[in-house]
Tab-separated table of C-alpha atoms and ligand atoms in Angstrom:
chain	number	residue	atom	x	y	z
A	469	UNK	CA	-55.191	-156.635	-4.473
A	470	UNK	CA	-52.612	-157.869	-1.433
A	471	UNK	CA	-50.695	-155.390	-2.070
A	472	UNK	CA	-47.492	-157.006	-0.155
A	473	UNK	CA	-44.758	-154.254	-1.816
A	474	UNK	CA	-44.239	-152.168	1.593
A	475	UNK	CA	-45.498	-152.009	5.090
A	476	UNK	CA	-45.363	-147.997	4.622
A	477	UNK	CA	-48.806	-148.916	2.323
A	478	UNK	CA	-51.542	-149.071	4.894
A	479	UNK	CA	-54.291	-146.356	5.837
A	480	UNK	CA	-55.367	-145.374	8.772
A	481	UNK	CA	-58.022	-147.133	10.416
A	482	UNK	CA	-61.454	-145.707	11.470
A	483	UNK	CA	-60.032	-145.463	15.191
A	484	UNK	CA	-56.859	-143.579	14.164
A	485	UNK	CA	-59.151	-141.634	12.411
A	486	UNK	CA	-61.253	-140.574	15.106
A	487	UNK	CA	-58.296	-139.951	17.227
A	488	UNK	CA	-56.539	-138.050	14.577
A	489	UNK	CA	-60.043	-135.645	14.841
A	490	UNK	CA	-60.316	-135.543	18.431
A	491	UNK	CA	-56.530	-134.350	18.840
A	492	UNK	CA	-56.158	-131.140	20.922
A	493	UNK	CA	-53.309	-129.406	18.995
A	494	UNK	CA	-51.193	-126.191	19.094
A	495	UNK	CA	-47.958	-124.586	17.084
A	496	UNK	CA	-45.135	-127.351	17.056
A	497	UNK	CA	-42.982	-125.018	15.962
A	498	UNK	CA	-43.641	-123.350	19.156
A	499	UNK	CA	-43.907	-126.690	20.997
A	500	UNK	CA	-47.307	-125.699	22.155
A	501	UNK	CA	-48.423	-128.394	20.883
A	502	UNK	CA	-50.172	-130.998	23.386
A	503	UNK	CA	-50.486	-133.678	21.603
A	504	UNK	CA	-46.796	-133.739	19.848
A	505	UNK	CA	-45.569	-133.129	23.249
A	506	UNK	CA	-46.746	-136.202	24.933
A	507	UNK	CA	-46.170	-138.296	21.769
A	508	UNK	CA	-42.363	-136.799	22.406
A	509	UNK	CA	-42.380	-137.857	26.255
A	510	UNK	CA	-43.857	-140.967	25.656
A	511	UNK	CA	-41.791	-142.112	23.217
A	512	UNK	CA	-38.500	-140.860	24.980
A	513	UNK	CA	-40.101	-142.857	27.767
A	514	UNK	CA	-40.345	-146.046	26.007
A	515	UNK	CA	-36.928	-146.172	24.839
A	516	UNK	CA	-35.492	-144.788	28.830
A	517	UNK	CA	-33.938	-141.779	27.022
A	518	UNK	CA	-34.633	-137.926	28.309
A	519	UNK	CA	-36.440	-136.973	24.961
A	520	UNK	CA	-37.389	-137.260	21.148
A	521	UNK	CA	-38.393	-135.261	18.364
A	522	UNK	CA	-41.104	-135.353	16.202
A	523	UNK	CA	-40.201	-135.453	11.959
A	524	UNK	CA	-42.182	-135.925	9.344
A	525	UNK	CA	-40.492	-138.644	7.929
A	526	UNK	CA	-37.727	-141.543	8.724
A	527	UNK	CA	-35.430	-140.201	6.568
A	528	UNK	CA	-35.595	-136.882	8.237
A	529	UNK	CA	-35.195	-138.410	11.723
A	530	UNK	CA	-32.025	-140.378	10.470
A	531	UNK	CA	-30.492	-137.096	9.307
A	532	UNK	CA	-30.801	-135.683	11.819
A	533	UNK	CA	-29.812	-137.501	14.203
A	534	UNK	CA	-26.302	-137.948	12.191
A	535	UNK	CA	-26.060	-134.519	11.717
A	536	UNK	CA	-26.161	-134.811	15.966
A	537	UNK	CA	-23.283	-137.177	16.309
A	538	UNK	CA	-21.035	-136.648	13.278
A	539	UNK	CA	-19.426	-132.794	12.706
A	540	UNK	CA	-19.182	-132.037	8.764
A	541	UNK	CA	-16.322	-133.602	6.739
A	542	UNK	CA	-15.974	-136.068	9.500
A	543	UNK	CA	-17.260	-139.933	8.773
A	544	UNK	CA	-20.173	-142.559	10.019
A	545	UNK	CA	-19.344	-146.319	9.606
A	546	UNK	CA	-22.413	-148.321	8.564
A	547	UNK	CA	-23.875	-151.376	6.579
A	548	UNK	CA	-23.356	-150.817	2.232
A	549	UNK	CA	-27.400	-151.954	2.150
A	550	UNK	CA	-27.999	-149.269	5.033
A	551	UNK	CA	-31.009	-147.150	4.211
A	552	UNK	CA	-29.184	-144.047	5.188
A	553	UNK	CA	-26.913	-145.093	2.456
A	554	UNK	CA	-29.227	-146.538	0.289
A	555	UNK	CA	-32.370	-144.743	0.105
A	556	UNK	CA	-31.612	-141.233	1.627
A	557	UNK	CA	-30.808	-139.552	-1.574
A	558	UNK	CA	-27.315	-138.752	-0.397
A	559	UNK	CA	-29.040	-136.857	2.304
A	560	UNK	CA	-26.021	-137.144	4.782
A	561	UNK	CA	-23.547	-135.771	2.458
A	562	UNK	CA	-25.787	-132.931	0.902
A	563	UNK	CA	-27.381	-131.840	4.399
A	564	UNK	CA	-24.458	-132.644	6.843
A	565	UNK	CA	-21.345	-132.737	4.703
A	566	UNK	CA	-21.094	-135.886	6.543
A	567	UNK	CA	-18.492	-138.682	4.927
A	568	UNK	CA	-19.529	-142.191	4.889
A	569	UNK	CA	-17.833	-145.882	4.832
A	570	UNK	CA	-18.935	-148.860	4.887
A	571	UNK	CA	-18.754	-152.385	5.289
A	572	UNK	CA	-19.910	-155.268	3.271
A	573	UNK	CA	-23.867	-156.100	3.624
A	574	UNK	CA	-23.853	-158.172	6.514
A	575	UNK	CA	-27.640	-157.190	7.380
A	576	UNK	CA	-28.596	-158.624	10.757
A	577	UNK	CA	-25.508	-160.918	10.516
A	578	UNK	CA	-23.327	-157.287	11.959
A	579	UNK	CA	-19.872	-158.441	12.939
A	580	UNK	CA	-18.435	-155.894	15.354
A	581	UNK	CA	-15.411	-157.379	14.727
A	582	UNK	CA	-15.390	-155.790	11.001
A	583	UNK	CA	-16.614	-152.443	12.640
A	584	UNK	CA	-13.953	-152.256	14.527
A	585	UNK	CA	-11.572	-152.675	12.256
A	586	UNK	CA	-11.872	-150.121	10.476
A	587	UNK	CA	-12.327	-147.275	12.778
A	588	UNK	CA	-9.859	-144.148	11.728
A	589	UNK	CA	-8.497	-142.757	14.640
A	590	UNK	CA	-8.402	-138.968	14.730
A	591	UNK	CA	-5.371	-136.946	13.072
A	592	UNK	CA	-5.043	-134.410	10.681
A	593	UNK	CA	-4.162	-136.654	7.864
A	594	UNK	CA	-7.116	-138.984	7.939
A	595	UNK	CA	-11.109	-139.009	7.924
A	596	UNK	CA	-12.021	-138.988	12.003
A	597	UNK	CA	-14.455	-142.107	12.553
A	598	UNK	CA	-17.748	-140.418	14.381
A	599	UNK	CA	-20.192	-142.729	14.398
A	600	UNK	CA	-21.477	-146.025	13.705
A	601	UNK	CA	-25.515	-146.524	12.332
A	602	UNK	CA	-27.125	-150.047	12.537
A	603	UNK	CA	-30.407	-151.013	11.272
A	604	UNK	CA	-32.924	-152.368	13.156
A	605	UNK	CA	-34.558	-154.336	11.765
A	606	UNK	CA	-32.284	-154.376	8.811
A	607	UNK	CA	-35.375	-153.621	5.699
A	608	UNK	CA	-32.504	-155.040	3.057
A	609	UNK	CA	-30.870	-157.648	4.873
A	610	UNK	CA	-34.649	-159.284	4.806
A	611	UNK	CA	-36.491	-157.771	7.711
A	612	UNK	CA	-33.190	-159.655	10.018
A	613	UNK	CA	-33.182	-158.798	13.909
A	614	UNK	CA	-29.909	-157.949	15.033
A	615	UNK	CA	-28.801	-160.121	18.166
A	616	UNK	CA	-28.771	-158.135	21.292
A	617	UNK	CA	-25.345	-159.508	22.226
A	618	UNK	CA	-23.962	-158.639	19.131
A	619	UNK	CA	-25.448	-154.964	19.629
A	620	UNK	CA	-24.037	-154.983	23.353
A	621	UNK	CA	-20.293	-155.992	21.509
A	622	UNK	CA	-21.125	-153.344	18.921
A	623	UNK	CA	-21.493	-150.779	22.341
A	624	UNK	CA	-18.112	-152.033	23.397
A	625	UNK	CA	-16.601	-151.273	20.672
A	626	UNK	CA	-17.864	-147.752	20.291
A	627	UNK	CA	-17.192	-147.167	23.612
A	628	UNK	CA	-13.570	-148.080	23.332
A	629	UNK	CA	-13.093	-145.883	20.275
A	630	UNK	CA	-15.402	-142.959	21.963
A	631	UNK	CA	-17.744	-142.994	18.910
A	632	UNK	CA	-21.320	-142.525	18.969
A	633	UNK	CA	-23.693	-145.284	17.921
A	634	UNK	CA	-27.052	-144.623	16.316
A	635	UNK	CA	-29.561	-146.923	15.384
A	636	UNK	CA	-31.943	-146.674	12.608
A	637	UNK	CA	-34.940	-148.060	14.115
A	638	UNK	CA	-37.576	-147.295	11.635
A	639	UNK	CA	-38.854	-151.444	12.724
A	640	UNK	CA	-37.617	-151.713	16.024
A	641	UNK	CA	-40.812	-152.455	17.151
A	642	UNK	CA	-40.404	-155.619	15.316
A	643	UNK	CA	-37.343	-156.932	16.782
A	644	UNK	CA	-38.857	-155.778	20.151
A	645	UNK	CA	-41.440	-158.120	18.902
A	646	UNK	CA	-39.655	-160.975	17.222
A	647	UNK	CA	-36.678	-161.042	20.095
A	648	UNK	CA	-38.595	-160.126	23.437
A	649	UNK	CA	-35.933	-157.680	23.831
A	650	UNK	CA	-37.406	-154.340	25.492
A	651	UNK	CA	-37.366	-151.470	24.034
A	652	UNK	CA	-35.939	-149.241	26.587
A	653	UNK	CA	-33.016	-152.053	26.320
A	654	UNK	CA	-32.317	-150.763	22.978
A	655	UNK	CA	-32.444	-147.733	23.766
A	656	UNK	CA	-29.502	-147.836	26.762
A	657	UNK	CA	-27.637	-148.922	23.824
A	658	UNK	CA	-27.386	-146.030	21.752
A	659	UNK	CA	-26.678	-142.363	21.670
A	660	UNK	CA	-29.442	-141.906	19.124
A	661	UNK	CA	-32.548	-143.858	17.574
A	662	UNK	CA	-35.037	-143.032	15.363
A	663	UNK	CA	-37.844	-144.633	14.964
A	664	UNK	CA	-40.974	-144.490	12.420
A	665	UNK	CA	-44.746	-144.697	13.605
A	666	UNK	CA	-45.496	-144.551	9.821
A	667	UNK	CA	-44.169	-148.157	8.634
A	668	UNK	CA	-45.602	-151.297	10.550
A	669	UNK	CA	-47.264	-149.438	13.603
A	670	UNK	CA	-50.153	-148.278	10.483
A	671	UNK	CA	-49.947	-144.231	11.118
A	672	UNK	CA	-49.933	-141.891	7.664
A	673	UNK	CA	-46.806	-140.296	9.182
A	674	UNK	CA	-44.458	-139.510	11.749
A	675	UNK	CA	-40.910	-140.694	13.071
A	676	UNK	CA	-39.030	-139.421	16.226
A	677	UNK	CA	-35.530	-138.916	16.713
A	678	UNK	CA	-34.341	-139.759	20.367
A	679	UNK	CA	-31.736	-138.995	22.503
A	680	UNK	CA	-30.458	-136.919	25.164
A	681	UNK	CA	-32.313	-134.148	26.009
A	682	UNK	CA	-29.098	-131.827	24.886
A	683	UNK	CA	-28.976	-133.524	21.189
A	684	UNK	CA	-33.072	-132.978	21.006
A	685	UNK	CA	-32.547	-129.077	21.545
A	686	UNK	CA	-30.047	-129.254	18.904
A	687	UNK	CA	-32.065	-131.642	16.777
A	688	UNK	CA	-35.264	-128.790	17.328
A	689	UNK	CA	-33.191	-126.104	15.551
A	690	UNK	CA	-31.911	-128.988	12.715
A	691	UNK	CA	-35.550	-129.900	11.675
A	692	UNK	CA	-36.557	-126.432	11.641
A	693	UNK	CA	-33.367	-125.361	9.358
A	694	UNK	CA	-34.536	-128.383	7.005
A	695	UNK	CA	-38.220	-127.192	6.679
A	696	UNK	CA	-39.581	-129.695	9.390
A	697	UNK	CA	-40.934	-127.170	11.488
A	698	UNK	CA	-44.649	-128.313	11.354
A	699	UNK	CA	-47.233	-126.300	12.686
A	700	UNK	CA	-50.808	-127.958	14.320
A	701	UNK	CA	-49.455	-131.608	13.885
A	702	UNK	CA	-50.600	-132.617	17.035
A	703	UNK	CA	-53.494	-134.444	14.398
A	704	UNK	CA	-50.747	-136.355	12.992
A	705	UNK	CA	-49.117	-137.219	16.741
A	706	UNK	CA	-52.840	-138.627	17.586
A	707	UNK	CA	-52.296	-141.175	15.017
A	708	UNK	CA	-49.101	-142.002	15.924
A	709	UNK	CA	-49.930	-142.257	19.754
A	710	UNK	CA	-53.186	-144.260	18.786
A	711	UNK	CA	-50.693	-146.548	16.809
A	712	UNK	CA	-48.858	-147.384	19.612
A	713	UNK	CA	-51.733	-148.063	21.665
A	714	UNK	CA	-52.963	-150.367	19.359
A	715	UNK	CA	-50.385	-151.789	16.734
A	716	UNK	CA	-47.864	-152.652	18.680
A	717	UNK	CA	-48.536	-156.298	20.022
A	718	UNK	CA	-50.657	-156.913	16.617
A	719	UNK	CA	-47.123	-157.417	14.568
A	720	UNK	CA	-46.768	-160.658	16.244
A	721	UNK	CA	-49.643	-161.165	13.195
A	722	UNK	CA	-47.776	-160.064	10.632
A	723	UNK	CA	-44.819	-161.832	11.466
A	724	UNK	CA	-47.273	-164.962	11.584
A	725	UNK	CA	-48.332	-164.439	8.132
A	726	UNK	CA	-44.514	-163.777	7.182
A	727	UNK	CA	-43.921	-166.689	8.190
A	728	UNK	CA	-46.541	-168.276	6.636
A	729	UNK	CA	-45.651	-167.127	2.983
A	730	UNK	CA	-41.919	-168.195	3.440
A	731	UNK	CA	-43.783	-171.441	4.461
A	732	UNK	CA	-44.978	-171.461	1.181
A	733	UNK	CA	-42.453	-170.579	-0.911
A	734	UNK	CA	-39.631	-172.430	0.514
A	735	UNK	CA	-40.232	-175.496	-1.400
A	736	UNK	CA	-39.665	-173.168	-4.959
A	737	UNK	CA	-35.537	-172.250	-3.526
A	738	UNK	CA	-36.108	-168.801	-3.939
A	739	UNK	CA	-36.087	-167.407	0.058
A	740	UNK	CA	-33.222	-165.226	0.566
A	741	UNK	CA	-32.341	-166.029	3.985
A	742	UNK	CA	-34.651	-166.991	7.027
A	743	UNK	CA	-37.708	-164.984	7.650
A	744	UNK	CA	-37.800	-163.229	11.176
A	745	UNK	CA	-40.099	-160.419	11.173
A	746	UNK	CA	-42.556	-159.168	8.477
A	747	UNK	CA	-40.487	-159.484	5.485
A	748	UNK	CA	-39.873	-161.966	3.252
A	749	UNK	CA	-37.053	-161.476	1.432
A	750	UNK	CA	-36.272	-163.262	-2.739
A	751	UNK	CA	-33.759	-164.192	-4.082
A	752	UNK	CA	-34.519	-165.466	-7.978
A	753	UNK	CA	-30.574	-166.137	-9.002
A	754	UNK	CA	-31.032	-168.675	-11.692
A	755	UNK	CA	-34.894	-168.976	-11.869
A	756	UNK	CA	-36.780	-169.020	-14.746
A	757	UNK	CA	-38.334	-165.585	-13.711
A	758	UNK	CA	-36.492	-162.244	-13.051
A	759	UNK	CA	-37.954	-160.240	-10.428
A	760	UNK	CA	-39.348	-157.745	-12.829
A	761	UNK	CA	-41.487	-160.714	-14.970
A	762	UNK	CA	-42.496	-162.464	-11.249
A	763	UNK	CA	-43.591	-158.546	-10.320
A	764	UNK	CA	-46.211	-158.874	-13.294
A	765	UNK	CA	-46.801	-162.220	-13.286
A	766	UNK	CA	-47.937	-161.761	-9.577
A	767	UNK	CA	-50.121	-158.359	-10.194
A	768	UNK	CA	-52.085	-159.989	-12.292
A	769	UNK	CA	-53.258	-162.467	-10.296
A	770	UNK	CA	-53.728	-159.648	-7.608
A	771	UNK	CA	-50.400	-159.694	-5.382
A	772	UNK	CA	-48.120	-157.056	-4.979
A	773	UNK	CA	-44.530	-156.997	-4.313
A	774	UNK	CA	-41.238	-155.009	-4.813
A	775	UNK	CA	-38.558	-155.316	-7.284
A	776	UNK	CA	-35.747	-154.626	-5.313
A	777	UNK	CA	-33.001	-155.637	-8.315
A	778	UNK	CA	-32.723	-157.871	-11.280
A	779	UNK	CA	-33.154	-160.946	-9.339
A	780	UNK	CA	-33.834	-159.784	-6.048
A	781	UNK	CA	-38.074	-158.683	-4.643
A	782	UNK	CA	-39.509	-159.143	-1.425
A	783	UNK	CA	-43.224	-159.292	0.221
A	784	UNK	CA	-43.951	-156.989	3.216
A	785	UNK	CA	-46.783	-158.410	5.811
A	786	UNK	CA	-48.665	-155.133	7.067
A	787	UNK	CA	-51.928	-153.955	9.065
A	788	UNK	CA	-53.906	-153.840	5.385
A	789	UNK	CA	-53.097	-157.638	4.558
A	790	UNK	CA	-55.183	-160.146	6.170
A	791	UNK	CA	-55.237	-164.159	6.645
A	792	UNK	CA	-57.318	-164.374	3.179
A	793	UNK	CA	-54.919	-161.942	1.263
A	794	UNK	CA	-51.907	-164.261	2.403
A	795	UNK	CA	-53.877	-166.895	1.329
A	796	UNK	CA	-54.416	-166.042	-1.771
A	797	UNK	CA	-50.533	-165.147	-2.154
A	798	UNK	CA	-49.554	-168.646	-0.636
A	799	UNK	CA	-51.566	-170.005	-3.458
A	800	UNK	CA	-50.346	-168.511	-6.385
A	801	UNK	CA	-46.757	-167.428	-5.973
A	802	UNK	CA	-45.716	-170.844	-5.439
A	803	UNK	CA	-47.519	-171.621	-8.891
A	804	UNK	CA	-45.387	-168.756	-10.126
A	805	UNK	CA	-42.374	-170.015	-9.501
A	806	UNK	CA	-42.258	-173.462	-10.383
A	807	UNK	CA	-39.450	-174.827	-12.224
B	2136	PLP	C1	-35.007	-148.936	7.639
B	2136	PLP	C2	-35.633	-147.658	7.198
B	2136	PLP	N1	-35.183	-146.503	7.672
B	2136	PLP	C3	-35.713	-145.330	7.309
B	2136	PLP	C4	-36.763	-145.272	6.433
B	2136	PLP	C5	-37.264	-143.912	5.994
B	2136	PLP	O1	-38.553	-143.656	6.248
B	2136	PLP	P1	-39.372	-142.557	5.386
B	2136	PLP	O2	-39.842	-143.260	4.176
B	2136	PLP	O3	-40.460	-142.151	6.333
B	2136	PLP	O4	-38.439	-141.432	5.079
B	2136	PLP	C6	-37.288	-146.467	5.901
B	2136	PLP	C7	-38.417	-146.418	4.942
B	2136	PLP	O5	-38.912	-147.413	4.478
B	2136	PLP	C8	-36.705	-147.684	6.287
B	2136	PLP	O6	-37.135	-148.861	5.795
């Protein structure tokens, strides 16, 4: 199978293995342990802040990190296909009592002018604006890298308004990647990032929250008080340190084969906007096949993908699909779909 549904699908590789065994651990929860501790400088490092945090998932690192930079009741602006929004199980109201708005799914195409605009300013009769999230890169808006201008205009503007500005940057490393732009750039951009070892970069698990070293104290006591107080995970740290040793420069690969599917299918009409990173994003408005009968059509010829509505799916490039899988996928989807 090419199982293209999700880059969060791959298993770790005999060298993360064998790094995951060799790990010299201790009790997190006591942050004794070695091996989460450099993972945590290095990856404050990369990004030029004074430290991160080690979660067990994305979604906890996001929550976090609002629960850092918006007070309860109080409101974050982001995107309405955000995956805080999205695909966090109302996590930010039922953990941080946080209110949300947002705008209309612009994806990578962010207009801060639209942000701006619709900032509440503080007062006891309204909902205080916080915080602004981004996404990057933005997983529904089709894998899209936000412009670094737009990002620095998007700093202006939370600047002006004193709000914080997080970024969920579960695939930064691909816009790193895709744009050239480095990461500790990004990182002197916002207040708070987190970021996910567990999606491209091929580790089983593991996302950071970063910041200031003040917001990571806090953050410490917030992951504990939401059961992510883990214990020897320095073996799960290993795998995430080994991934950034090693999978970082590779996603120029899968944003090759990306590249090369849309390559494929563009000659069916059924792209959903241009392909940047590793996703490639459908849209099947008017075809002959919903997503749901392309889905099966595709699994059994052996390719994967993921229904993400009625007429919408896309196909994820990843460390566990290689030049044959694509291949094979460039072969028969385009059969698929014809008219
Ligand atoms: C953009 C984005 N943010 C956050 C997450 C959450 O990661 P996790 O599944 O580890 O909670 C994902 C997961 O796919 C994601 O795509």
């Amino acid at each position: 199978m090419a199982d293209l549904r999700s880059d969060t699908v791959t298993r770790p590789t005999a060298g993360m293995r064998e790094a995951m065994a060799a790990a010299e651990v201790g009790d997190d929860v006591y942050a004794e342990d070695p091996t989460v501790n450099a993972l945590e400088a290095e990856v404050a490092a990369l990004f030029g802040h004074e430290a991160a945090l080690f979660a067990p998932t994305g979604t906890m690192a996001n929550q976090l990190a609002l629960q850092l930079v918006v007070p309860p009741g109080d409101e974050l602006l982001c995107d309405a296909d955000a995956h805080v929004v999205t695909y966090e199980v109302g996590a930010a109201a039922a953990y941080g009592a946080i209110s949300t708005r947002t705008w209309p799914p612009l994806g990578a195409g962010l207009d801060p002018g639209v942000v701006e605009a619709m900032i509440r300013p503080d007062g006891y009769f309204a909902v205080p604006t916080r915080a602004i999230a981004v996404e990057q890169t933005h997983n529904r808006g089709g894998g899209g890298v936000i412009p670094l201008a737009t990002l620095r205009e998007l700093r202006r503007v939370a600047d002006t308004a004193g709000l914080a500005l997080h970024c969920d940057g579960a695939r930064i490393w691909h816009a790193h990647v895709a744009d050239g732009v480095p990461l500790h750039e990004y990182g002197a951009l916002f207040d708070t990032l987190s970021v996910c070892l567990s999606k491209g970069l091929g580790a089983p698990v593991g996302s950071l929250v970063v910041g200031s070293a003040e917001r990571i104290e806090r953050a410490r006591f917030l992951r504990k008080r939401m059961g992510g107080g883990m214990r020897q995970v320095g073996v799960l740290a290993a795998a995430g340190r080994y991934a950034l040793a090693h999978h970082l420069d590779r996603l120029v690969d899968d944003h090759a084969r990306a590249a090369r599917l849309a390559e494929a299918l563009a000659p069916c009409g059924v792209l959903a906007g241009p392909v940047r990173t590793n996703i490639v994003p459908l849209d099947l408005t008017g075809h002959r096949l919903d997503a749901r009968a392309l889905a099966t059509a595709a699994r059994a010829e052996g390719v994967l993908l993921s229904v993400l509505g009625p007429r919408t799916a896309r196909l994820v490039t990843h460390l566990d699909v290689d030049d044959a899988a694509i291949d094979h996928a460039a072969k028969i989807l385009p059969d698929l779909l014809a008219p």
